[in-house]
Amino acid sequence: MANKKKSIIPTIILTVICILWLYPILLILLNSLKVESAITTSGVFSFPTAETWNGISNFIASVTQMDFLKSFWYSLVISVMSVVLILICCSMSAWYIVRVNGKLSKAFYYLCVFSMVVPFQMVMFTLAKTADTLKLNNPYNICIIYLGFGAGLAVFMFTGFVKGIPMEIEEAALIDGCSPFKVYTQVLIPILKPTIISTAILELMWVWNDYLLPTLVLDIKKYRTIPMAVQYFRGSFGHVQMGPMMASIMIDIIPIIIVYLVCQKYIIEGVVAGAVKG
Amino acid sequence: MVGKTIKKWWPLFVLPTFAAFVIGFLWPFLWGIYLSFCKFTTVQDVTFVGFSNYSKILIDKTFSHSFWLTVAFAFVSSILINVCAFAIALALTKGYKGTNAFRTVFFMPNLIGGIVLGYIWQTLLNGLLSMWGQPLLALSARNGFIGMLILLMWQQIGYMMIIYVAGLNNVSPDLIEAAKIDGATSRQILFKIKIPMIMPSVTICTFLTLTNGFKMFDQNLSLTGGDPGKQSQLLALNIYDTFYARSGPQWKGIGQAKAVVFFILVVAIALVQLKATSSKEVQQ
């Protein structure tokens, strides 16, 4: 910009704020490398020294005690299956809602918008019971519940986008003899691609970090997603082992940060797109 | 024409989503409203009791406490988050060096789940409090409240900042240029041009922060767990606690009734807020 000199001071101020912003995570990282006795309430700020250095043994303890790989697998299965299902089903429904535009499809659209505002506590008890009755209480079927509860946001975002697509392209494809399903896969999906990415990111952020829904629906003794495992770890033992606890937090954060740094552009664009549609 | 052709394809296009929507939302929602008028411990022994659950809420002191605590929390957090996010967004749209890196850092906490966030801040805040000789989070409702505020700010400022940055980047430079030529000060440009022009972003950000503040659960559970003695319990946690942590046949019905009240509160606030801020939006 025109005044280069002036911009040094704000850059320094912003850098300081950024370091403060990252500090909580750095603090956990430092403590996850210390021995148990060095992680006391008042001793959390001390750097690990030669005596208090514990290497990665906290991480090993936490991975084995928490059964981390299993939790990671469940979290991955649930998130990926749910998000894929949401994207396919909701983009189809949104297309139908916009193009058919009858009373029923409008009613369904408004119900979806309404469901976004309703707090989860309103349905948690009855939803868990419904899931038990319909045998949706395992990590492979729970995606149907996520489709139902996540449909609101996805249908809302997709309809907002489909409204802006001119109908002529689809008409031309239909006249040329494409079946509606083929029009959806060959014409609509390529046009929808940016919205699909944005919606995928918003839904993924929600499902991956969701704690209460899987806790109530799944059997905690058999299946634990990562947030459930962290909470279980903290709550189940009489005396909490702080070292492995810190390590388990780091294990939860590290994959998220890696994915974030790789897909940063899409994540931020996804958030903006979600907000503009909202 | 497209509509007519695909209309009969509803079993493929709409039915799966609608069926899941009924299972995952609509049926539990309606059933939940019905159960709020009933006394039950399991779904097998339901007896209809009319409004008695609702009248029992009024006597429950923990509910009114968490009700007002939640209202205060949602409004205070919403204001603080929006002001900070807007200030950072302004700084990040001035073209300073390193803007992209700052944006990356500020947004990051948003991706971390609420449970883990709570434990991170519990460690940090308890360390600070014990250093200053103050009561720890679990022992002081005031510290717990401030702790939750700090946590939520750390989590959400980045998200709202991204939305504000996008809004500010959409303000036409010609408009600002014209104002400058007419002799507007930078303060006037901010209040008379930038802020009115980004009112849509303000609407969505206040909406998100308010509803997130009202619905906050995970962070509350892991940071304070409602301690001391349910004093730092927000509504969502209070309802959860009524459902699953209290024994006695009457509590589940009361919990469901509380959930209905909570739902009405959130919807009412969301509607009022959307109406209030969107009326201030300028037509472009």
XYZ file of C-alpha atoms in Angstrom:
562
model
C 0.000 0.000 0.000
C 0.962 3.624 -0.230
C 2.257 4.084 3.310
C 4.570 1.138 3.891
C 6.191 2.602 6.994
C 2.908 3.036 8.789
C 1.931 -0.575 8.226
C 4.795 -2.025 10.282
C 3.266 -1.153 13.636
C -0.124 -2.791 12.948
C 1.684 -5.860 11.648
C 3.626 -6.115 14.892
C 0.472 -5.674 16.974
C -1.361 -8.303 14.947
C 1.584 -10.682 15.255
C 1.495 -10.350 19.038
C -2.253 -11.015 19.081
C -1.721 -14.052 16.873
C 0.886 -15.486 19.202
C -1.507 -14.989 22.119
C -4.195 -16.645 20.006
C -2.055 -19.743 19.527
C -0.833 -19.798 23.112
C -3.554 -22.086 24.567
C -2.646 -24.789 22.058
C 1.080 -24.357 22.636
C 0.489 -24.641 26.368
C -1.268 -27.974 25.966
C 1.502 -29.166 23.647
C 4.196 -28.256 26.205
C 2.335 -29.991 29.007
C 1.714 -33.094 26.963
C 5.487 -33.555 26.895
C 5.974 -33.295 30.663
C 5.913 -35.958 33.355
C 2.797 -36.359 35.445
C 4.145 -34.668 38.580
C 5.053 -31.497 36.689
C 1.491 -30.863 35.453
C -0.108 -29.264 38.466
C -2.681 -26.489 38.398
C -0.098 -23.811 39.088
C 2.779 -25.569 37.329
C 1.260 -25.646 33.873
C 3.204 -22.597 32.737
C 6.681 -23.982 33.382
C 8.669 -25.212 30.410
C 9.617 -28.866 30.377
C 13.135 -29.262 31.796
C 15.538 -32.204 31.708
C 13.875 -33.714 34.789
C 10.314 -33.136 33.721
C 10.724 -34.128 30.066
C 8.610 -37.151 29.244
C 9.029 -37.456 25.483
C 6.120 -39.066 23.698
C 5.231 -41.546 26.428
C 2.105 -39.559 27.318
C 1.008 -39.915 23.733
C 1.574 -43.645 23.784
C -0.331 -43.977 27.049
C -3.186 -41.911 25.728
C -3.439 -43.782 22.421
C -3.557 -47.146 24.168
C -5.863 -46.181 27.049
C -8.265 -44.256 24.897
C -8.223 -46.871 22.143
C -7.593 -43.945 19.882
C -7.334 -45.777 16.573
C -10.766 -47.294 17.055
C -12.268 -43.914 17.951
C -10.580 -42.343 14.976
C -12.049 -45.012 12.739
C -15.572 -44.515 14.104
C -15.309 -40.748 13.786
C -14.070 -41.114 10.228
C -16.772 -43.610 9.211
C -19.564 -41.569 10.757
C -18.374 -38.249 9.318
C -17.651 -39.463 5.803
C -20.792 -41.576 5.431
C -23.036 -38.891 6.877
C -21.613 -36.075 4.781
C -21.702 -38.075 1.527
C -25.277 -39.098 2.203
C -26.280 -35.533 3.086
C -24.691 -34.144 -0.077
C -26.327 -36.638 -2.445
C -29.797 -36.701 -0.915
C -30.090 -33.005 -0.130
C -28.848 -31.763 -3.496
C -31.456 -33.993 -5.177
C -34.186 -32.761 -2.865
C -33.170 -29.140 -3.318
C -33.341 -29.490 -7.069
C -36.774 -31.072 -6.820
C -38.008 -28.425 -4.375
C -36.934 -25.546 -6.610
C -38.117 -26.975 -9.915
C -41.405 -28.529 -8.833
C -42.173 -25.659 -6.466
C -45.532 -27.036 -5.350
C -47.193 -26.553 -1.983
C -45.755 -29.745 -0.535
C -42.199 -29.071 -1.624
C -42.442 -25.528 -0.252
C -43.718 -26.874 3.047
C -40.791 -29.268 3.208
C -38.371 -26.403 2.515
C -39.771 -24.287 5.353
C -39.655 -27.267 7.719
C -35.972 -27.669 6.871
C -35.246 -24.003 7.587
C -37.187 -24.292 10.831
C -35.171 -27.338 11.924
C -31.967 -25.292 11.798
C -33.079 -23.076 14.673
C -34.438 -25.795 16.960
C -32.008 -26.629 19.774
C -30.886 -30.236 19.957
C -32.102 -30.594 23.560
C -35.653 -30.379 22.234
C -35.361 -33.698 20.415
C -32.508 -35.453 22.184
C -34.511 -37.868 24.317
C -37.060 -38.863 21.702
C -34.437 -39.016 18.975
C -32.322 -41.450 20.986
C -35.398 -43.600 21.583
C -36.361 -43.526 17.889
C -32.809 -44.490 16.940
C -32.917 -47.457 19.318
C -36.225 -48.687 17.934
C -35.092 -48.429 14.332
C -31.668 -49.976 15.081
C -29.832 -46.854 13.984
C -27.691 -46.975 17.114
C -24.413 -48.084 15.560
C -21.724 -46.122 13.701
C -22.810 -47.450 10.321
C -26.484 -46.553 10.509
C -26.217 -43.346 12.498
C -25.636 -41.488 9.217
C -29.386 -41.678 8.586
C -29.961 -39.615 11.721
C -27.308 -37.157 10.630
C -29.025 -36.924 7.252
C -32.284 -36.110 9.003
C -30.867 -33.584 11.435
C -28.350 -32.096 8.986
C -30.806 -31.810 6.107
C -31.893 -28.342 7.175
C -28.631 -26.570 6.451
C -27.848 -28.581 3.321
C -31.289 -28.200 1.709
C -31.203 -24.502 2.545
C -27.797 -23.978 0.945
C -28.545 -26.064 -2.149
C -31.936 -24.483 -2.847
C -30.334 -21.057 -2.557
C -27.898 -22.042 -5.264
C -30.237 -23.992 -7.548
C -32.575 -20.968 -7.733
C -29.805 -19.106 -9.549
C -29.295 -21.771 -12.222
C -31.141 -21.079 -15.520
C -33.574 -23.848 -16.358
C -32.683 -23.874 -20.068
C -29.702 -26.187 -19.686
C -31.760 -28.845 -17.949
C -34.588 -28.393 -20.457
C -32.202 -28.919 -23.356
C -30.842 -32.076 -21.781
C -34.352 -33.426 -21.173
C -35.402 -32.698 -24.759
C -32.324 -34.530 -25.974
C -33.647 -37.580 -24.185
C -31.753 -37.571 -20.892
C -33.593 -39.155 -17.996
C -34.057 -36.848 -14.972
C -31.537 -38.897 -13.032
C -28.980 -38.426 -15.777
C -29.698 -34.704 -15.888
C -28.982 -34.630 -12.172
C -25.680 -36.478 -12.437
C -24.418 -35.007 -15.715
C -25.744 -31.453 -15.630
C -26.602 -30.460 -12.107
C -23.722 -31.919 -10.099
C -20.994 -30.205 -12.166
C -22.772 -26.842 -11.788
C -23.304 -27.400 -8.068
C -19.695 -28.318 -7.365
C -18.696 -25.162 -5.436
C -21.775 -25.399 -3.211
C -21.165 -29.099 -2.698
C -17.693 -28.304 -1.371
C -18.940 -25.531 0.923
C -21.771 -27.632 2.299
C -19.466 -30.615 2.750
C -17.124 -28.499 4.858
C -19.838 -26.998 7.058
C -21.448 -30.393 7.664
C -18.091 -32.083 8.232
C -17.081 -29.524 10.879
C -20.341 -30.234 12.648
C -20.392 -34.042 12.478
C -16.709 -34.543 13.318
C -16.922 -32.453 16.482
C -20.432 -33.431 17.522
C -20.520 -34.821 21.027
C -24.045 -35.057 22.370
C -25.815 -36.798 19.500
C -23.431 -39.789 19.262
C -23.230 -39.975 23.058
C -26.982 -40.394 23.347
C -27.465 -42.587 20.304
C -24.456 -44.914 20.407
C -23.601 -47.392 23.132
C -20.666 -45.674 24.845
C -19.160 -48.965 25.980
C -18.909 -50.245 22.430
C -18.461 -47.246 20.180
C -16.710 -43.994 20.959
C -16.059 -41.151 18.560
C -13.104 -38.897 19.333
C -15.022 -36.225 21.292
C -16.722 -38.999 23.259
C -13.379 -40.644 23.944
C -11.870 -37.413 25.293
C -14.840 -36.828 27.575
C -14.927 -40.479 28.661
C -11.219 -40.378 29.372
C -11.707 -37.392 31.589
C -14.759 -38.673 33.377
C -14.225 -42.386 33.799
C -11.159 -42.662 35.993
C -11.248 -41.529 39.602
C -7.963 -39.713 39.286
C -7.416 -38.041 35.943
C -3.952 -38.596 34.544
C -3.084 -35.155 33.323
C -0.209 -36.147 31.042
C -2.191 -38.556 28.852
C -5.130 -36.149 29.040
C -3.041 -33.359 27.489
C -1.736 -35.801 24.908
C -5.261 -36.896 24.005
C -6.214 -33.266 23.389
C -3.216 -32.854 21.101
C -4.067 -36.045 19.215
C -7.528 -34.666 18.636
C -6.251 -31.310 17.401
C -3.327 -32.348 15.198
C -5.319 -34.037 12.405
C -7.739 -31.088 12.361
C -4.897 -28.603 12.001
C -3.281 -30.603 9.202
C -6.547 -30.830 7.260
C -7.139 -27.134 7.877
C -3.748 -26.065 6.579
C -4.157 -28.202 3.467
C -7.750 -27.225 2.626
C -7.717 -23.747 4.101
C -8.920 -22.022 0.963
C -11.984 -24.239 0.642
C -12.838 -24.057 4.322
C -12.811 -20.278 4.415
C -14.722 -20.016 1.140
C -17.207 -22.532 2.475
C -17.847 -20.447 5.565
C -18.340 -17.298 3.497
C -20.685 -19.071 1.075
C -22.698 -20.455 3.976
C -23.036 -17.010 5.511
C -24.027 -15.291 2.270
C -26.747 -17.840 1.631
C -27.866 -17.552 5.228
C -41.253 -28.028 -18.038
C -38.436 -29.456 -15.969
C -40.742 -29.422 -12.980
C -43.406 -31.443 -14.778
C -40.924 -34.051 -15.934
C -39.238 -34.630 -12.620
C -42.395 -34.382 -10.542
C -43.118 -38.089 -10.678
C -39.520 -38.858 -9.718
C -40.148 -37.907 -6.118
C -39.452 -41.380 -4.696
C -35.834 -40.986 -5.798
C -35.252 -37.265 -5.318
C -37.180 -36.348 -2.190
C -38.256 -39.469 -0.386
C -34.861 -40.476 1.123
C -34.227 -37.014 2.564
C -37.786 -36.643 3.735
C -37.840 -40.066 5.404
C -34.587 -39.320 7.221
C -35.901 -35.873 8.132
C -38.977 -37.445 9.699
C -36.854 -39.956 11.635
C -34.130 -37.526 12.650
C -36.150 -34.412 13.295
C -39.880 -34.202 12.684
C -41.096 -37.234 14.602
C -38.786 -36.710 17.627
C -39.814 -33.057 17.651
C -43.562 -33.703 17.686
C -43.197 -36.595 20.109
C -41.099 -34.330 22.325
C -43.870 -31.730 22.438
C -46.363 -34.444 23.390
C -44.086 -35.883 26.090
C -43.692 -32.455 27.662
C -47.295 -32.863 28.816
C -46.633 -36.312 30.249
C -45.057 -38.032 33.187
C -42.674 -40.789 32.167
C -39.396 -42.533 32.974
C -39.289 -44.802 29.960
C -41.415 -44.406 26.873
C -43.534 -47.372 27.926
C -45.138 -45.862 31.024
C -46.365 -42.508 29.789
C -49.237 -40.813 31.596
C -50.749 -37.563 30.421
C -50.545 -34.861 33.091
C -51.416 -31.682 31.224
C -49.513 -28.552 32.115
C -48.188 -29.802 35.442
C -44.616 -30.215 34.109
C -44.661 -26.584 33.029
C -45.891 -25.383 36.377
C -43.166 -27.409 38.070
C -40.531 -25.606 36.015
C -41.550 -22.370 37.674
C -40.713 -23.790 41.093
C -37.375 -25.223 39.943
C -34.844 -22.609 41.042
C -32.029 -24.072 38.940
C -34.082 -23.402 35.812
C -34.744 -19.732 36.399
C -31.106 -19.257 37.349
C -29.803 -20.901 34.202
C -32.465 -19.131 32.141
C -31.220 -15.673 33.071
C -27.613 -16.779 33.001
C -28.095 -18.010 29.435
C -29.848 -14.832 28.334
C -27.039 -12.730 29.815
C -24.395 -15.010 28.369
C -25.863 -15.013 24.867
C -26.177 -11.243 24.681
C -22.813 -10.405 26.230
C -20.957 -12.986 24.151
C -22.717 -11.895 20.983
C -21.760 -8.238 21.479
C -18.154 -8.980 22.451
C -17.600 -11.448 19.614
C -19.080 -9.144 16.991
C -17.169 -6.067 18.119
C -13.841 -7.923 18.260
C -14.437 -9.774 15.006
C -15.360 -6.551 13.236
C -12.298 -4.728 14.585
C -9.990 -7.519 13.420
C -11.753 -7.661 10.062
C -11.191 -3.926 9.608
C -7.501 -4.381 10.393
C -7.222 -7.305 8.003
C -8.776 -5.428 5.072
C -6.249 -2.618 5.206
C -3.672 -4.620 3.248
C -1.078 -4.976 6.000
C 1.702 -7.501 5.590
C 0.928 -11.046 6.691
C -2.871 -10.648 6.440
C -3.345 -14.174 5.139
C -1.337 -15.738 7.942
C -3.305 -13.767 10.554
C -6.568 -14.856 9.009
C -5.434 -18.489 9.133
C -4.505 -18.243 12.802
C -7.649 -16.436 13.928
C -9.950 -18.899 12.235
C -8.279 -22.055 13.502
C -9.938 -22.450 16.946
C -13.272 -22.722 15.206
C -12.416 -26.163 13.904
C -11.740 -27.627 17.331
C -14.659 -29.361 19.014
C -16.378 -27.908 22.075
C -15.368 -30.677 24.485
C -11.684 -30.343 23.682
C -11.885 -26.537 23.735
C -13.273 -26.725 27.246
C -10.372 -28.798 28.514
C -7.795 -26.584 26.836
C -9.163 -23.483 28.518
C -9.720 -25.236 31.815
C -5.989 -25.964 31.965
C -4.978 -22.450 30.995
C -7.512 -20.537 33.089
C -7.074 -22.639 36.211
C -3.334 -22.101 35.914
C -3.805 -18.346 35.693
C -6.369 -18.235 38.496
C -4.196 -20.190 40.889
C -1.253 -17.948 40.017
C -3.332 -14.899 40.951
C -4.669 -16.580 44.092
C -8.254 -16.586 42.774
C -10.801 -19.401 43.214
C -10.642 -21.953 40.390
C -13.299 -22.271 37.674
C -15.156 -25.058 39.439
C -15.349 -23.040 42.658
C -16.542 -19.661 41.468
C -19.591 -19.077 39.296
C -18.308 -15.650 38.284
C -14.975 -17.012 37.080
C -16.787 -19.826 35.308
C -18.984 -17.326 33.462
C -16.010 -15.198 32.407
C -14.139 -18.354 31.419
C -16.968 -19.426 29.143
C -17.056 -15.963 27.596
C -13.327 -16.045 26.853
C -13.595 -19.544 25.449
C -16.492 -18.720 23.151
C -14.783 -15.546 21.969
C -11.634 -17.475 21.139
C -13.665 -20.007 19.233
C -15.984 -17.747 17.266
C -14.182 -14.477 16.583
C -12.353 -16.075 13.661
C -15.537 -17.326 12.045
C -17.335 -13.993 12.295
C -14.198 -12.177 11.177
C -14.180 -14.195 7.932
C -17.781 -13.150 7.262
C -17.008 -9.496 8.007
C -13.905 -9.553 5.809
C -16.012 -10.884 2.934
C -18.580 -8.142 3.565
C -15.981 -5.381 3.732
C -14.318 -6.584 0.543
C -17.652 -6.214 -1.209
C -17.971 -2.532 -0.339
C -17.222 -0.777 -3.602
C -13.946 1.176 -3.512
C -15.601 3.837 -5.713
C -17.976 4.674 -2.907
C -15.142 5.214 -0.449
C -13.164 7.139 -3.040
C -16.145 9.418 -3.686
C -16.605 10.023 0.033
C -12.923 10.880 0.405
C -13.132 13.416 -2.410
C -16.124 14.971 -0.680
C -13.903 15.347 2.386
C -15.237 12.592 4.637
C -13.027 11.657 7.607
C -12.058 8.028 8.115
C -14.460 7.878 11.053
C -17.287 9.088 8.844
C -16.344 6.553 6.191
C -16.511 3.805 8.797
C -19.844 4.776 10.346
C -21.666 6.246 7.353
C -20.463 3.931 4.594
C -18.754 0.751 5.698
C -21.062 -0.227 8.547
C -24.342 0.488 6.691
C -23.022 -1.347 3.648
C -22.183 -4.495 5.587
C -25.459 -4.729 7.506
C -26.250 -8.109 5.871
C -23.054 -9.473 7.440
C -24.025 -7.931 10.775
C -27.420 -9.626 10.562
C -25.994 -13.055 9.927
C -23.194 -12.699 12.493
C -25.508 -11.545 15.281
C -27.884 -14.341 14.371
C -25.124 -16.951 14.530
C -23.505 -15.663 17.724
C -26.830 -15.269 19.528
C -28.119 -18.728 18.642
C -24.723 -20.305 19.348
C -24.623 -18.547 22.716
C -28.071 -19.814 23.613
C -27.399 -23.351 22.441
C -23.922 -23.716 23.955
C -23.550 -27.116 25.569
C -20.246 -28.946 24.968
C -18.052 -26.078 26.127
C -20.159 -25.617 29.245
C -20.010 -29.328 30.046
C -16.245 -29.619 29.758
C -15.122 -26.216 31.071
C -17.164 -25.968 34.266
C -19.606 -28.885 34.192
C -22.068 -26.448 35.762
C -20.032 -26.183 38.973
C -20.149 -24.865 41.621
C -23.511 -26.413 42.480
C -25.157 -25.788 39.075
C -24.312 -22.099 39.359
C -22.598 -21.961 35.955
C -25.152 -24.162 34.214
C -26.502 -22.769 30.975
C -29.951 -23.846 29.772
C -28.814 -26.620 27.454
C -26.791 -28.235 30.215
C -29.578 -27.679 32.731
C -31.992 -29.588 30.488
C -29.474 -32.393 29.957
C -28.916 -32.541 33.703
C -32.663 -32.716 34.383
C -33.012 -35.591 31.933
C -30.041 -37.775 32.721
C -28.540 -36.844 36.069
C -31.589 -36.670 38.332
C -33.382 -39.704 39.629
C -37.111 -39.733 40.256
C -40.066 -40.368 38.007
C -41.055 -36.757 37.424
C -37.829 -35.322 36.054
C -37.882 -36.534 32.468
C -41.216 -34.869 31.811
C -39.981 -31.670 33.412
C -36.812 -31.859 31.339
C -38.874 -32.170 28.171
C -41.043 -29.236 29.205
C -37.905 -27.182 29.848
C -36.701 -28.125 26.377
C -39.934 -26.818 24.871
C -39.552 -23.518 26.735
C -35.924 -23.348 25.587
C -36.950 -24.013 21.992
C -39.591 -21.273 22.055
C -37.073 -18.852 23.564
C -34.448 -19.534 20.884
C -36.943 -19.255 18.017
C -38.434 -16.042 19.432
C -35.030 -14.406 19.901
C -33.913 -15.492 16.427
C -37.036 -14.036 14.794
C -36.882 -10.737 16.686
C -33.191 -10.350 15.938
C -33.544 -11.125 12.222
C -36.372 -8.607 11.927
C -34.522 -5.918 13.864
C -31.213 -6.059 12.024
C -32.452 -6.841 8.536
C -34.652 -3.730 8.636
C -31.424 -1.736 8.842
C -29.996 -3.249 5.679
C -29.555 -0.879 2.754
C -30.801 -1.851 -0.653
C -27.890 -1.942 -3.065
